[in-house]
Coordinates of C-alpha atoms in Angstrom, one line a residue:
X1 CA -2.8 180.7 -29.7
X2 CA -0.7 178.0 -28.0
X3 CA 0.3 179.0 -24.5
X4 CA 3.4 178.2 -22.4
X5 CA 4.0 178.4 -18.6
X6 CA 6.6 180.7 -17.2
X7 CA 7.8 180.0 -13.7
X8 CA 9.4 183.0 -11.7
X9 CA 12.0 182.7 -9.0
X10 CA 9.4 183.0 -6.3
X11 CA 7.6 179.9 -7.5
X12 CA 4.6 181.8 -9.1
X13 CA 3.6 180.9 -12.6
X14 CA 1.9 182.7 -15.5
X15 CA 0.7 181.7 -19.0
X16 CA 2.1 183.4 -22.0
X17 CA 1.7 183.1 -25.8
X18 CA 4.3 180.6 -27.3
X19 CA 7.1 182.7 -28.8
X20 CA 6.9 185.5 -26.2
X21 CA 10.2 187.4 -25.8
X22 CA 12.0 187.5 -22.5
X23 CA 11.7 191.3 -22.5
X24 CA 7.9 191.0 -22.9
X25 CA 7.8 188.8 -19.9
X26 CA 9.8 191.5 -18.0
X27 CA 7.4 194.1 -19.1
X28 CA 4.4 192.1 -17.8
X29 CA 6.1 192.4 -14.4
X30 CA 6.7 196.1 -14.6
X31 CA 8.4 198.8 -16.5
X32 CA 11.2 199.1 -14.0
X33 CA 12.3 195.5 -14.4
X34 CA 12.1 195.9 -18.2
X35 CA 14.4 198.9 -18.1
X36 CA 16.9 197.4 -15.7
X37 CA 17.1 193.8 -17.0
X38 CA 20.3 193.0 -18.9
X39 CA 19.8 189.4 -19.9
X40 CA 17.5 186.6 -18.9
X41 CA 18.1 183.0 -17.8
X42 CA 15.8 180.1 -19.1
X43 CA 16.4 176.9 -17.4
X44 CA 19.6 178.4 -16.0
X45 CA 20.8 179.2 -19.6
X46 CA 21.7 182.9 -20.1
X47 CA 19.9 184.3 -23.3
X48 CA 19.2 187.9 -24.8
X49 CA 16.1 189.7 -23.8
X50 CA 15.1 189.5 -27.5
X51 CA 15.0 185.7 -27.3
X52 CA 11.7 184.0 -27.9
X53 CA 10.5 181.4 -25.5
X54 CA 9.0 178.3 -27.2
X55 CA 8.3 176.1 -24.2
X56 CA 7.5 175.9 -20.5
X57 CA 10.5 177.3 -18.7
X58 CA 11.6 179.0 -15.3
X59 CA 12.9 182.4 -15.9
X60 CA 15.3 184.8 -14.0
X61 CA 16.3 188.3 -15.0
X62 CA 19.8 189.5 -14.4
X63 CA 19.9 193.1 -13.4
X64 CA 22.8 195.2 -12.2
X65 CA 22.4 194.1 -8.5
X66 CA 23.0 190.4 -9.6
X67 CA 26.6 189.3 -9.1
X68 CA 26.6 187.8 -12.6
X69 CA 25.5 191.1 -14.1
X70 CA 29.0 192.5 -14.7
X71 CA 30.2 189.6 -16.8
X72 CA 27.5 190.2 -19.4
X73 CA 27.9 194.0 -19.3
X74 CA 31.6 193.9 -19.7
X75 CA 31.4 191.3 -22.6
X76 CA 29.1 193.8 -24.3
X77 CA 31.6 196.5 -23.5
X78 CA 34.3 194.5 -25.3
X79 CA 32.1 194.5 -28.4
X80 CA 31.6 198.2 -27.9
X81 CA 35.4 198.6 -28.0
X82 CA 35.8 196.5 -31.1
X83 CA 33.0 198.4 -33.0
X84 CA 34.9 201.6 -32.1
X85 CA 38.2 200.1 -33.3
X86 CA 36.8 199.2 -36.7
X87 CA 35.2 202.5 -37.2
X88 CA 38.6 204.4 -36.7
X89 CA 41.1 201.8 -37.7
X90 CA 39.5 199.6 -40.5
X91 CA 43.0 198.0 -41.1
X92 CA 42.6 196.1 -37.6
X93 CA 41.3 192.6 -37.6
X94 CA 39.6 191.5 -34.4
X95 CA 40.4 188.4 -32.6
X96 CA 38.7 187.6 -29.3
X97 CA 37.2 189.9 -26.7
X98 CA 36.3 188.2 -23.4
X99 CA 35.1 189.8 -20.1
X100 CA 37.6 189.4 -17.2
X101 CA 37.2 189.7 -13.3
X102 CA 38.2 193.4 -13.6
X103 CA 37.1 194.5 -16.9
X104 CA 37.5 193.2 -20.5
X105 CA 40.0 193.1 -23.3
X106 CA 39.9 192.8 -27.1
X107 CA 42.9 191.3 -29.2
X108 CA 43.4 192.8 -32.6
X109 CA 45.9 192.1 -35.4
X110 CA 47.2 195.4 -36.9
X111 CA 50.7 196.1 -38.3
X112 CA 50.8 199.6 -36.9
X113 CA 50.9 199.7 -33.1
X114 CA 48.1 201.4 -31.2
X115 CA 49.2 204.3 -29.0
X116 CA 48.0 206.0 -26.0
X117 CA 46.5 208.8 -28.1
X118 CA 44.6 206.1 -30.0
X119 CA 43.0 204.9 -26.7
X120 CA 41.7 208.5 -26.2
X121 CA 40.2 208.6 -29.6
X122 CA 38.6 205.2 -29.1
X123 CA 37.1 206.2 -25.8
X124 CA 35.5 209.2 -27.6
X125 CA 34.2 206.9 -30.4
X126 CA 32.8 204.4 -27.9
X127 CA 31.0 207.3 -26.2
X128 CA 29.4 208.2 -29.6
X129 CA 28.3 204.8 -30.1
X130 CA 26.7 204.7 -26.6
X131 CA 24.8 207.8 -27.4
X132 CA 23.5 206.2 -30.6
X133 CA 22.0 203.4 -28.4
X134 CA 22.7 200.8 -31.1
X135 CA 21.2 197.3 -30.4
X136 CA 23.3 194.2 -29.9
X137 CA 21.5 192.2 -32.6
X138 CA 21.8 188.5 -32.6
X139 CA 21.8 186.8 -36.1
X140 CA 22.4 183.2 -37.0
X141 CA 24.0 181.6 -40.1
X142 CA 24.4 178.2 -41.4
X143 CA 28.2 177.5 -41.0
X144 CA 29.2 177.6 -44.6
X145 CA 27.1 180.6 -45.3
X146 CA 28.5 182.5 -42.4
X147 CA 32.1 181.5 -43.2
X148 CA 31.7 182.9 -46.6
X149 CA 30.4 186.2 -45.2
X150 CA 33.4 186.6 -42.8
X151 CA 35.8 185.6 -45.6
X152 CA 34.2 188.4 -47.8
X153 CA 34.7 190.8 -44.9
X154 CA 38.5 189.8 -44.8
X155 CA 38.2 188.7 -41.1
X156 CA 40.6 185.9 -41.4
X157 CA 40.9 185.3 -37.6
X158 CA 37.1 185.1 -37.2
X159 CA 37.2 182.6 -40.1
X160 CA 39.7 180.4 -38.3
X161 CA 37.6 180.3 -35.1
X162 CA 34.4 179.6 -37.0
X163 CA 36.1 176.7 -38.8
X164 CA 37.2 175.3 -35.4
X165 CA 34.3 176.1 -33.1
X166 CA 31.1 176.9 -34.9
X167 CA 28.2 174.6 -34.7
X168 CA 26.3 173.8 -38.0
X169 CA 24.1 176.9 -37.3
X170 CA 26.1 179.6 -35.4
X171 CA 25.3 182.9 -33.8
X172 CA 26.9 186.3 -34.5
X173 CA 26.2 189.7 -33.0
X174 CA 25.9 193.0 -34.9
X175 CA 26.8 196.3 -33.2
X176 CA 26.6 198.9 -35.8
X177 CA 29.1 198.0 -38.6
X178 CA 30.8 195.5 -36.4
X179 CA 29.7 191.8 -36.7
X180 CA 31.3 189.2 -34.4
X181 CA 31.2 185.4 -34.3
X182 CA 30.0 185.1 -30.7
X183 CA 27.7 182.8 -28.6
X184 CA 26.4 185.8 -26.5
X185 CA 24.3 186.7 -24.7
X186 CA 24.6 190.4 -24.8
X187 CA 22.7 193.3 -23.1
X188 CA 20.0 195.0 -25.1
X189 CA 21.9 198.1 -26.5
X190 CA 25.0 200.2 -26.2
X191 CA 23.0 202.9 -24.4
X192 CA 22.9 200.7 -21.3
X193 CA 26.8 201.2 -20.8
X194 CA 27.2 204.0 -18.4
X195 CA 30.8 204.1 -17.2
X196 CA 33.8 202.6 -19.0
X197 CA 37.5 203.4 -19.4
X198 CA 40.4 202.1 -21.7
X199 CA 43.4 201.2 -19.6
X200 CA 46.2 200.1 -21.6
X201 CA 47.7 198.4 -24.7
X202 CA 49.8 195.2 -24.4
X203 CA 51.3 192.6 -26.7
X204 CA 49.7 189.2 -26.9
X205 CA 49.7 186.2 -29.1
X206 CA 47.0 184.6 -31.1
X207 CA 45.2 181.9 -28.9
X208 CA 47.9 182.6 -26.3
X209 CA 50.6 180.6 -28.3
X210 CA 53.9 182.6 -28.7
X211 CA 54.5 180.6 -32.0
X212 CA 51.4 182.1 -33.5
X213 CA 50.6 185.7 -34.9
X214 CA 51.5 188.6 -32.6
X215 CA 48.4 190.6 -31.4
X216 CA 47.7 193.9 -29.8
X217 CA 45.4 193.7 -26.6
X218 CA 43.5 196.6 -25.6
X219 CA 42.4 196.4 -21.9
X220 CA 39.4 198.2 -20.4
X221 CA 37.0 198.2 -17.7
X222 CA 33.3 199.0 -17.3
X223 CA 31.0 199.6 -14.3
X224 CA 27.3 200.4 -13.9
X225 CA 28.0 203.7 -12.2
X226 CA 30.7 206.4 -12.7
X227 CA 31.4 206.4 -8.9
X228 CA 32.3 202.7 -9.1
X229 CA 34.5 203.3 -12.0
X230 CA 36.2 206.1 -10.2
X231 CA 36.8 204.1 -7.1
X232 CA 38.3 201.3 -9.3
X233 CA 40.6 203.6 -11.1
X234 CA 41.8 205.1 -7.8
X235 CA 42.6 201.6 -6.7
X236 CA 44.6 201.0 -10.0
X237 CA 46.5 204.1 -9.2
X238 CA 47.1 203.1 -5.7
X239 CA 48.2 199.6 -7.0
X240 CA 50.7 201.2 -9.2
X241 CA 52.4 202.9 -6.2
X242 CA 52.4 199.6 -4.4
X243 CA 53.8 197.5 -7.4
X244 CA 56.2 195.2 -5.9
X245 CA 58.4 195.1 -8.8
X246 CA 59.2 198.7 -8.6
X247 CA 59.5 198.7 -4.8
X248 CA 61.6 195.6 -5.0
X249 CA 64.1 197.4 -7.0
X250 CA 63.9 200.8 -5.1
X251 CA 64.2 199.1 -1.7
X252 CA 66.8 196.6 -3.0
X253 CA 64.8 193.7 -1.9
X254 CA 65.2 191.3 -5.0
X255 CA 65.8 191.2 -8.7
X256 CA 65.3 189.1 -11.8
X257 CA 68.6 188.9 -13.8
X258 CA 68.3 188.6 -17.5
X259 CA 71.7 186.8 -17.7
X260 CA 70.3 184.0 -15.6
X261 CA 66.7 183.7 -17.2
X262 CA 63.3 184.8 -16.9
X263 CA 61.2 184.0 -13.8
X264 CA 64.1 183.2 -11.5
X265 CA 64.4 185.4 -8.4
X266 CA 67.6 186.7 -6.7
X267 CA 67.0 187.7 -3.2
X268 CA 69.2 190.7 -2.2
X269 CA 70.5 191.1 1.4
X270 CA 67.3 193.2 2.6
X271 CA 64.9 190.8 0.9
X272 CA 66.8 187.9 2.5
X273 CA 66.2 189.3 5.9
X274 CA 62.5 189.5 5.4
X275 CA 62.4 186.0 3.9
X276 CA 64.4 184.8 7.0
X277 CA 61.8 186.3 9.3
X278 CA 59.0 184.7 7.5
X279 CA 60.5 181.2 7.3
X280 CA 61.8 181.3 11.0
X281 CA 58.2 182.2 12.2
X282 CA 56.8 179.4 10.0
X283 CA 59.3 176.7 11.1
X284 CA 58.6 177.5 14.8
X285 CA 54.9 177.2 14.2
X286 CA 55.2 174.0 12.3
X287 CA 57.1 172.4 15.3
X288 CA 54.6 173.7 17.7
X289 CA 51.7 172.3 15.6
X290 CA 53.1 168.7 15.4
X291 CA 54.8 168.7 12.0
X292 CA 58.2 167.2 11.1
X293 CA 60.6 169.1 9.0
X294 CA 62.0 167.3 6.1
X295 CA 64.0 168.2 3.0
X296 CA 64.0 166.4 -0.5
X297 CA 66.1 166.7 -3.7
X298 CA 65.4 169.3 -6.4
X299 CA 65.8 166.6 -9.0
X300 CA 64.4 163.1 -9.1
X301 CA 63.9 160.3 -11.5
X302 CA 61.2 161.0 -14.0
X303 CA 59.3 157.7 -13.5
X304 CA 58.1 159.2 -10.1
X305 CA 56.1 161.8 -12.0
X306 CA 54.8 159.1 -14.2
X307 CA 53.7 157.2 -11.1
X308 CA 52.2 160.3 -9.6
X309 CA 50.3 161.2 -12.7
X310 CA 51.9 164.6 -13.1
X311 CA 53.3 163.6 -16.6
X312 CA 49.7 163.0 -17.7
X313 CA 47.8 165.8 -16.0
X314 CA 50.5 168.5 -15.6
X315 CA 53.0 168.0 -18.6
X316 CA 52.6 171.4 -19.9
X317 CA 53.8 173.0 -16.7
X318 CA 56.9 170.7 -16.3
X319 CA 60.4 171.3 -17.6
X320 CA 61.8 168.8 -20.0
X321 CA 63.7 165.7 -18.7
X322 CA 67.4 165.5 -18.5
X323 CA 69.3 162.3 -19.1
X324 CA 71.7 161.1 -16.5
X325 CA 73.5 157.6 -17.0
X326 CA 70.8 156.4 -19.3
X327 CA 68.0 157.3 -17.1
X328 CA 65.6 160.3 -17.2
X329 CA 65.6 162.9 -14.3
X330 CA 63.1 165.6 -13.7
X331 CA 63.3 169.1 -12.0
X332 CA 60.5 168.6 -9.4
X333 CA 57.4 170.7 -10.0
X334 CA 55.9 169.4 -6.8
X335 CA 57.3 168.1 -3.4
X336 CA 54.6 165.5 -2.9
X337 CA 56.5 162.4 -4.4
X338 CA 59.5 163.2 -2.3
X339 CA 57.3 163.2 0.9
X340 CA 55.7 160.1 -0.2
X341 CA 59.0 158.3 -0.5
X342 CA 59.9 159.4 3.1
X343 CA 56.6 157.9 4.3
X344 CA 57.2 154.7 2.3
X345 CA 60.7 154.3 3.5
X346 CA 59.5 152.0 6.3
X347 CA 56.4 150.3 7.5
X348 CA 54.0 152.6 9.4
X349 CA 51.5 151.9 12.2
X350 CA 48.2 153.5 12.8
X351 CA 49.7 154.8 15.9
X352 CA 52.0 157.2 13.9
X353 CA 49.2 158.9 12.2
X354 CA 48.7 161.6 11.4
X355 CA 52.1 162.0 10.0
X356 CA 52.7 165.6 9.1
X357 CA 55.8 166.3 6.8
X358 CA 56.6 169.9 6.0
X359 CA 59.2 171.3 3.8
X360 CA 60.2 174.7 2.5
X361 CA 60.9 173.1 -0.8
X362 CA 62.0 174.9 -4.0
X363 CA 60.1 173.7 -7.2
X364 CA 60.3 174.5 -10.9
X365 CA 57.5 175.0 -13.3
X366 CA 57.4 176.1 -16.9
X367 CA 55.5 179.3 -17.2
X368 CA 55.2 181.0 -20.6
X369 CA 57.1 184.3 -20.8
X370 CA 53.8 186.2 -21.2
X371 CA 52.3 185.3 -18.0
X372 CA 55.3 185.7 -15.5
X373 CA 54.8 188.6 -13.3
X374 CA 57.6 189.6 -10.8
X375 CA 57.4 187.5 -7.7
X376 CA 53.8 186.6 -8.4
X377 CA 54.3 184.2 -11.3
X378 CA 57.8 182.6 -11.7
X379 CA 59.5 179.6 -12.8
X380 CA 61.4 178.7 -9.7
X381 CA 59.9 179.2 -6.2
X382 CA 59.9 177.9 -2.7
X383 CA 56.6 176.3 -1.5
X384 CA 55.9 176.0 2.2
X385 CA 54.7 172.7 1.5
X386 CA 53.2 170.0 3.8
X387 CA 51.6 166.5 3.3
X388 CA 49.7 165.0 6.1
X389 CA 49.1 161.2 6.0
X390 CA 46.2 160.2 8.1
X391 CA 43.4 157.6 8.8
X392 CA 40.2 158.5 7.1
X393 CA 38.5 159.2 10.4
X394 CA 41.2 161.8 11.1
X395 CA 40.7 163.8 7.9
X396 CA 38.2 166.3 9.2
X397 CA 40.2 167.3 12.2
X398 CA 43.3 167.6 10.2
X399 CA 41.6 169.9 7.6
X400 CA 40.2 172.0 10.4
X401 CA 43.8 172.3 11.9
X402 CA 45.1 173.4 8.5
X403 CA 42.5 176.1 8.3
X404 CA 43.1 177.2 11.9
X405 CA 46.9 177.5 10.9
X406 CA 46.0 179.4 7.9
X407 CA 43.9 181.9 9.7
X408 CA 46.7 182.4 12.3
X409 CA 49.2 183.1 9.6
X410 CA 47.0 185.8 8.1
X411 CA 46.6 187.4 11.5
X412 CA 50.4 187.3 12.3
X413 CA 51.3 189.0 9.1
X414 CA 48.6 191.7 9.4
X415 CA 45.9 190.4 7.1
X416 CA 42.3 190.9 8.6
X417 CA 40.0 190.0 5.8
X418 CA 39.9 186.9 3.7
X419 CA 37.6 184.8 1.5
X420 CA 37.2 181.0 1.3
X421 CA 36.4 178.8 -1.7
X422 CA 35.7 175.2 -1.9
X423 CA 36.6 173.8 -5.4
X424 CA 34.8 170.6 -6.5
X425 CA 35.0 168.6 -9.6
X426 CA 32.9 169.0 -12.7
X427 CA 30.7 165.9 -12.8
X428 CA 30.5 166.3 -16.6
X429 CA 34.2 165.9 -17.0
X430 CA 35.0 162.7 -15.1
X431 CA 37.8 161.8 -17.4
X432 CA 39.8 164.7 -16.1
X433 CA 39.9 163.5 -12.5
X434 CA 41.3 160.6 -10.7
X435 CA 39.2 158.5 -8.4
X436 CA 35.6 157.1 -8.2
X437 CA 32.4 159.0 -8.0
X438 CA 31.9 157.6 -4.3
X439 CA 35.4 158.8 -3.3
X440 CA 34.9 162.4 -4.7
X441 CA 31.5 162.6 -2.9
X442 CA 33.1 161.5 0.4
X443 CA 36.0 163.8 0.0
X444 CA 33.9 166.9 -1.0
X445 CA 31.4 166.1 1.8
X446 CA 34.4 166.2 4.3
X447 CA 35.7 169.4 3.3
X448 CA 32.3 171.0 3.2
X449 CA 31.2 169.7 6.6
X450 CA 34.4 170.9 8.1
X451 CA 33.9 174.5 6.9
X452 CA 30.3 174.5 8.1
X453 CA 31.3 173.1 11.5
X454 CA 33.8 176.0 11.8
X455 CA 31.1 178.5 10.8
X456 CA 33.3 179.7 7.9
X457 CA 31.3 181.2 4.8
X458 CA 32.5 179.9 1.7
X459 CA 31.9 179.9 -2.1
X460 CA 31.3 176.6 -3.7
X461 CA 33.0 176.4 -7.1
X462 CA 32.4 173.2 -9.3
X463 CA 34.9 172.4 -12.0
X464 CA 38.0 174.0 -10.2
X465 CA 39.2 171.0 -8.3
X466 CA 42.7 169.7 -9.1
X467 CA 42.7 166.3 -10.7
X468 CA 43.6 164.3 -7.6
X469 CA 40.9 165.7 -5.2
X470 CA 38.8 168.7 -4.0
X471 CA 40.4 171.6 -2.3
X472 CA 39.8 174.6 0.1
X473 CA 41.5 177.9 -0.9
X474 CA 41.8 180.8 1.5
X475 CA 42.3 184.1 -0.2
X476 CA 43.6 187.1 1.7
X477 CA 42.4 190.6 1.1
X478 CA 45.0 193.2 1.0
X479 CA 45.1 196.9 2.2
X480 CA 43.3 198.1 -1.0
X481 CA 40.8 195.3 -1.3
X482 CA 42.3 193.0 -3.8
X483 CA 42.1 189.2 -3.0
X484 CA 45.2 187.1 -3.4
X485 CA 45.2 183.2 -3.7
X486 CA 47.8 181.8 -1.3
X487 CA 46.5 179.2 1.1
X488 CA 45.3 175.8 -0.2
X489 CA 44.2 172.6 1.6
X490 CA 43.8 169.8 -0.8
X491 CA 42.4 166.3 -0.4
X492 CA 44.2 163.4 -2.2
X493 CA 42.9 159.8 -2.5
X494 CA 45.0 159.2 -5.7
X495 CA 48.6 159.4 -4.7
X496 CA 48.6 156.9 -1.7
X497 CA 47.0 154.3 -4.1
X498 CA 49.4 155.1 -7.0
X499 CA 52.4 154.7 -4.7
X500 CA 51.0 151.9 -2.8
X501 CA 51.0 153.6 0.8
X502 CA 50.0 151.5 3.7
X503 CA 49.8 151.4 7.4
X504 CA 49.0 148.6 9.8
X505 CA 45.8 149.3 11.6
X506 CA 44.6 148.5 15.1
X507 CA 43.0 145.3 13.6
X508 CA 46.5 144.1 12.4
X509 CA 45.6 144.4 8.8
X510 CA 47.0 146.9 6.2
X511 CA 45.0 150.0 5.2
X512 CA 45.6 152.8 2.8
X513 CA 46.0 156.3 4.4
X514 CA 44.5 159.5 3.0
X515 CA 46.6 162.4 2.2
X516 CA 46.2 166.3 2.6
X517 CA 48.3 168.7 0.6
X518 CA 48.8 171.9 2.4
X519 CA 50.4 175.2 1.7
X520 CA 49.9 178.3 3.7
X521 CA 51.8 181.0 2.0
X522 CA 51.4 179.4 -1.4
X523 CA 55.2 180.1 -2.1
X524 CA 57.6 182.3 -0.2
X525 CA 58.1 184.5 -3.4
X526 CA 54.4 185.1 -4.0
X527 CA 53.8 185.8 -0.3
X528 CA 56.7 188.3 -0.2
X529 CA 55.3 190.1 -3.3
X530 CA 51.9 190.3 -1.6
X531 CA 53.4 191.6 1.5
X532 CA 55.3 194.3 -0.3
X533 CA 52.1 195.5 -2.1
X534 CA 50.0 195.1 1.0
X535 CA 52.4 197.4 3.1
X536 CA 53.7 199.4 0.0
X537 CA 57.1 198.3 1.1
X538 CA 56.6 199.9 4.7
X539 CA 56.9 196.6 6.5
X540 CA 55.9 196.2 10.2
X541 CA 58.7 196.7 12.7
X542 CA 59.4 193.0 13.2
X543 CA 59.7 192.3 9.4
X544 CA 61.5 195.5 8.3
X545 CA 65.0 194.7 6.9
X546 CA 66.4 197.8 8.8
X547 CA 64.4 198.3 11.9
X548 CA 65.9 201.6 13.0
X549 CA 68.3 204.2 11.6
X550 CA 70.7 206.1 13.9
X551 CA 71.3 209.6 12.6
X552 CA 74.0 211.7 14.4
X553 CA 73.4 215.5 14.1
X554 CA 77.1 216.0 13.3
X555 CA 80.5 214.3 13.6
X556 CA 80.6 215.4 17.4
X557 CA 78.0 212.9 18.2
X558 CA 79.5 210.0 16.2
X559 CA 80.9 208.1 19.2
X560 CA 77.6 208.3 21.1
X561 CA 75.7 207.2 17.9
X562 CA 78.0 204.2 17.7
X563 CA 77.1 203.4 21.3
X564 CA 73.5 203.5 20.4
X565 CA 74.1 201.2 17.6
X566 CA 76.0 198.7 19.8
X567 CA 73.3 198.6 22.4
X568 CA 70.6 197.9 19.7
X569 CA 72.7 195.3 18.0
X570 CA 73.3 193.5 21.5
X571 CA 69.4 193.4 21.7
X572 CA 69.3 191.9 18.3
X573 CA 67.7 194.9 16.7
X574 CA 68.4 195.4 13.0
X575 CA 70.0 198.9 13.0
X576 CA 72.1 201.0 10.6
X577 CA 74.2 204.0 11.2
X578 CA 74.0 206.8 8.7
X579 CA 77.1 208.9 9.3
X580 CA 77.3 210.3 5.9
X581 CA 78.4 214.0 5.5
X582 CA 74.9 215.1 4.5
X583 CA 72.5 217.5 6.1
X584 CA 70.3 215.9 8.8
X585 CA 67.0 216.7 6.9
X586 CA 68.4 214.9 3.8
X587 CA 69.4 211.8 5.8
X588 CA 65.9 211.8 7.5
X589 CA 64.4 212.0 4.1
X590 CA 66.4 209.0 2.7
X591 CA 65.6 206.9 5.8
X592 CA 61.9 207.6 5.0
X593 CA 62.4 206.8 1.3
X594 CA 63.9 203.5 2.4
X595 CA 60.8 203.0 4.7
X596 CA 62.8 202.5 8.0
X597 CA 60.2 202.2 10.7
X598 CA 62.1 204.3 13.3
X599 CA 64.8 206.9 13.1
X600 CA 66.9 207.9 16.2
X601 CA 68.4 211.3 16.0
X602 CA 71.2 212.0 18.4
X603 CA 72.7 215.5 19.1
X604 CA 74.6 217.0 22.0
X605 CA 71.6 216.9 24.3
X606 CA 70.9 213.2 23.7
X607 CA 74.6 212.4 24.0
X608 CA 74.7 214.1 27.4
X609 CA 71.4 212.6 28.6
X610 CA 72.0 209.1 27.3
X611 CA 68.7 209.3 25.3
X612 CA 67.5 209.3 21.6
X613 CA 65.0 211.5 19.8
X614 CA 62.7 209.2 18.2
X615 CA 61.1 209.7 14.8
X616 CA 58.4 207.3 13.5
X617 CA 57.9 206.5 9.8
X618 CA 54.5 207.5 9.6
X619 CA 54.0 210.3 12.2
X620 CA 57.3 211.9 12.6
X621 CA 58.7 213.3 15.8
X622 CA 57.9 211.1 18.8
X623 CA 59.9 212.9 21.4
X624 CA 62.9 211.9 23.4
X625 CA 63.3 208.7 25.3
X626 CA 66.2 207.3 27.5
X627 CA 68.2 204.7 25.5
X628 CA 67.8 202.2 28.5
X629 CA 64.1 202.4 28.0
X630 CA 63.9 202.6 24.3
X631 CA 65.9 199.2 23.8
X632 CA 63.5 196.9 25.8
X633 CA 60.5 198.9 24.3
X634 CA 61.6 198.1 20.7
X635 CA 62.5 194.5 21.5
X636 CA 59.2 193.9 23.0
X637 CA 57.5 195.2 19.8
X638 CA 59.7 192.9 17.7
X639 CA 59.1 189.8 20.0
X640 CA 55.3 190.3 19.9
X641 CA 55.3 190.8 16.2
X642 CA 53.3 194.0 16.7
X643 CA 51.6 195.2 13.4
X644 CA 50.3 198.6 14.8
X645 CA 52.5 200.3 17.3

């Protein structure tokens, strides 16, 4: 019998009969690996354990301890859901069902809506299929034969996908009565799925196109252990309590007004105060760090976006042009062309570089209605944008300064954990990127060496670069462990060339500068939404819209309460007097609901002694303090931007 050679991750090799299954190879290593392995990788390609190996190959087994394992596990969980749906609701027509970073979903076309009760029934049915330990069986069909089979089954959505995407011979997976057009791979059987939960039903559109058929999307999640599922569900419940959309309404921070349009934010007075504090800190830091502050128009001639390449690479995210005096104008989706025009407004010397231009600039991008989400995904937002024009030899030091600035920003606003990613191009998709191979290698190398020199761990992600260059993303991790994409540092050798940017070097000749795009907050709106959820609306003292509430016990202390308010206002403390004709406990409760960091109760004793009875938002009664001591104490906390106090 013909033999093939299998190479294991440790470099050892072993001979096996040609046609051996990946599962048989796992069994040869040991029963534990055979029972834990979910899928295998042959030459880095993921395959089912039942796959036969026909040639020499390196092999790797994906077990639950592997970071990639959940993706395969959740993909199989999506098929488990679809199998349960077709058992209970044969009138449903399955669409697509991919894994996601937090779970999975499956889209169905069905005239009758699914209900919460249906989700419970589906979970029970999924449990029955798990107990039955049904195999995920891979079958293959010639395209025309498979298409006829799915047509006979009445699965018109699958037929559409097969016509569009299927190869001459395509694979499908059978799970009980459910047959799905799918490339796989899948785990061996349903019995491997240990912990799952269906979360919700939402509306969707076929292929994500709102002009196509409306679908129903069932969301779920799955984990290898019940304790992990329980922890995730607890996080989901905590996230609901922290939802910035609800807190934004309850705390009167912002709103989205239907009369004005979707994805457009109205900042209310309290939210406006928080925004001012964020922007004031940022502008001060920009000046200290050598940036120049600029401002550019919201609307510019459309040909700028043709020159920049955005109309080719970014068209679907731009609003349509408007005609003015026989010329086309464009709402700006980016600030970069405006900063480039400022650079290009006169000749530049190498002595002026690096030139760092920063702007809190409002931009407008077309987002589909189905993806907008409170402050986190909007159509109009303000970027804390900066563009750094520098000589090639200055690039790494400028990138390092940007990252140091980003980490200082996280620390200032109370974020202690973060993750860093380096996004590079996909070498197989060169047509999607501007620039030469040599330029990309040089740019990616510069970003990588900067991170390594700073001893910052990072994840390398090929295929995620923007069209004009590689980038570094810094994701903050919030109070309940969720990562948020905010900071980005992007290298660009494309725009300086497109706009003909130059500087006169020390040699007297003209040279092209390199350019760095930099945003720290991402956008003021998104950053504010993350702040709300991180702190559950209970902002640190220096950011709080109302920093202290003054609560007189009765009308008799009202004059003294006003004196307290005047003293605090004179010290530039944001203070509010609650002199409503309500019981003191009721007013204290209202102040806590509004998440005021400090409450100052004043009664006869405080009025006579010139003191205040301090209550903290989290811990309650903090004792009495002379007013003349309290005012400098709170002022110092504000000035130092204390997070914990």
